[in-house]
């Protein structure tokens, strides 16, 4: 009974969100949410004179930016967008969303009504939960420290590099039959700019088989090893008492940012009370979570650790419009990582354009990221590697649309595949088709049903073979003569680096020729250009 009631509430809310999106679309105003989020990204959240060094530590001078990054990361993305669409879905309705007080002003200036009291109540209750989360992190850190002091477990790591937020297919395979596995850890070990003479490389994925990259073992490790000295543990405990009292009292004084960042401050203090030789020589962060640079990385950097942000993909820029280049998606301008690893000069230009010319950027070529544990080989010849984008079902996709340019819909994606299959068949090419996501047991409920039906029918074609999405693109491309990608996926750049003919295909002519997001890769528009390009390569 309760489950049905919850389901009805969810469906009712979803309908209002979709209705709100339809209203914006009819008004040609979908960019309004885009503009609002970009405004929030540059709106100060706190007064710098009212921040505590006990909470922010060595990053106190960056406290306002840190709070803004974290608020955007936690509250300014999909949740806020859904709240705005939900309000627009009913006439005279107001936005109800947990948000900093300064955000309410931005929303009202944009013409939206804000339910101030309800939003403030939500915000205050959220801050209470953040405070409780901070207490939990502190308690867990102390308990783990006591265990580590009494029975050391992580004292044999030596010199190591730590890779943040990986999944199982990012980690090298132990029984790979001497074949290269194109994952981030293997890439790092062959990269000239790596930390040398490592004793290990570490990740946070539990319960996977141990493996090596060459002679370097791969180990599980929490992002920060437990405090391993009595002095450090005592110091941390005194810090924790002071910080907990300060955050609790300040929350009732209206200084909510200390409660919001208490759990992050607890991790940062953890690093502060660690000896430098217990920390990683380098911490590697990838671009899936670009908005917020963790507070603890400032302490790690101060202790001599390298903190590196790397791009495993290049599809980070908005599409060029007829009127020119739109503003960059929110959050990028707030980045302040110490170092960025990028694929090429185009991506280097992108980083410096949105962050500033003084950004420390290093061009390193294609950065391997994920690969399957299954071996892949093709026995056919005359193959075309095709990399598409799978459109999501409307209930998932529509709340994410913030621009008038909407590419990832069945009309575009189906035509992309249909044209390539038809022309390839006419000229006796086989298609090796690799999706971005793996099918699941529930038959991809996230994918748009219209596209799924088309895709299943396409696989019945004699010249189409589906490739496991976890297979590294570099392995698939190596087995093909030509590569066709949907704009602007990174696979086109991988193919170019491998000296394979590579192009983006735009079936409906929606893209602008010469878009810098293409990184110099040719954009083919319509079947005639596609067919001419395929014949020219043959």
CSV table of N, CA, C and O in Angstrom, one decimal, residues 169 372 374 435-440 444 446 468-470:
chain,number,residue,atom,x,y,z
A,169,UNK,N,36.4,-2.2,-14.2
A,169,UNK,CA,37.1,-2.3,-15.5
A,169,UNK,C,38.1,-1.2,-15.7
A,169,UNK,O,38.7,-1.1,-16.8
A,372,UNK,N,37.5,-4.2,-20.9
A,372,UNK,CA,36.8,-5.4,-20.5
A,372,UNK,C,37.8,-6.5,-20.0
A,372,UNK,O,39.0,-6.5,-20.4
A,374,UNK,N,37.1,-9.5,-20.9
A,374,UNK,CA,36.9,-10.5,-21.9
A,374,UNK,C,37.8,-10.1,-23.1
A,374,UNK,O,38.0,-8.9,-23.4
A,435,UNK,N,28.2,0.4,-28.1
A,435,UNK,CA,27.5,1.4,-27.3
A,435,UNK,C,28.3,1.9,-26.2
A,435,UNK,O,29.3,1.3,-25.8
A,436,UNK,N,27.8,2.9,-25.5
A,436,UNK,CA,28.5,3.5,-24.4
A,436,UNK,C,28.2,2.7,-23.1
A,436,UNK,O,29.0,2.7,-22.2
A,437,UNK,N,27.0,2.1,-23.0
A,437,UNK,CA,26.6,1.4,-21.8
A,437,UNK,C,26.3,-0.1,-22.1
A,437,UNK,O,25.8,-0.4,-23.2
A,438,UNK,N,26.5,-0.9,-21.1
A,438,UNK,CA,26.2,-2.3,-21.2
A,438,UNK,C,24.7,-2.6,-20.9
A,438,UNK,O,24.1,-2.0,-20.0
A,439,UNK,N,24.1,-3.5,-21.7
A,439,UNK,CA,22.7,-3.9,-21.4
A,439,UNK,C,22.6,-4.6,-20.1
A,439,UNK,O,23.5,-5.4,-19.7
A,440,UNK,N,21.6,-4.3,-19.4
A,440,UNK,CA,21.4,-4.9,-18.0
A,440,UNK,C,20.2,-5.9,-18.1
A,440,UNK,O,19.5,-6.1,-19.1
A,444,UNK,N,17.7,-2.5,-20.0
A,444,UNK,CA,18.0,-1.1,-20.2
A,444,UNK,C,16.8,-0.2,-20.0
A,444,UNK,O,16.4,0.5,-20.9
A,446,UNK,N,16.7,2.5,-18.7
A,446,UNK,CA,17.1,3.8,-18.8
A,446,UNK,C,17.1,4.3,-20.3
A,446,UNK,O,17.0,5.5,-20.6
A,468,UNK,N,30.8,-5.5,-26.9
A,468,UNK,CA,30.6,-5.3,-25.5
A,468,UNK,C,31.1,-3.8,-25.2
A,468,UNK,O,32.2,-3.4,-25.6
A,469,UNK,N,30.2,-3.0,-24.6
A,469,UNK,CA,30.6,-1.6,-24.4
A,469,UNK,C,31.8,-1.4,-23.5
A,469,UNK,O,32.4,-0.4,-23.5
A,470,UNK,N,32.2,-2.4,-22.7
A,470,UNK,CA,33.4,-2.3,-21.9
A,470,UNK,C,34.7,-2.6,-22.6
A,470,UNK,O,35.8,-2.4,-22.0
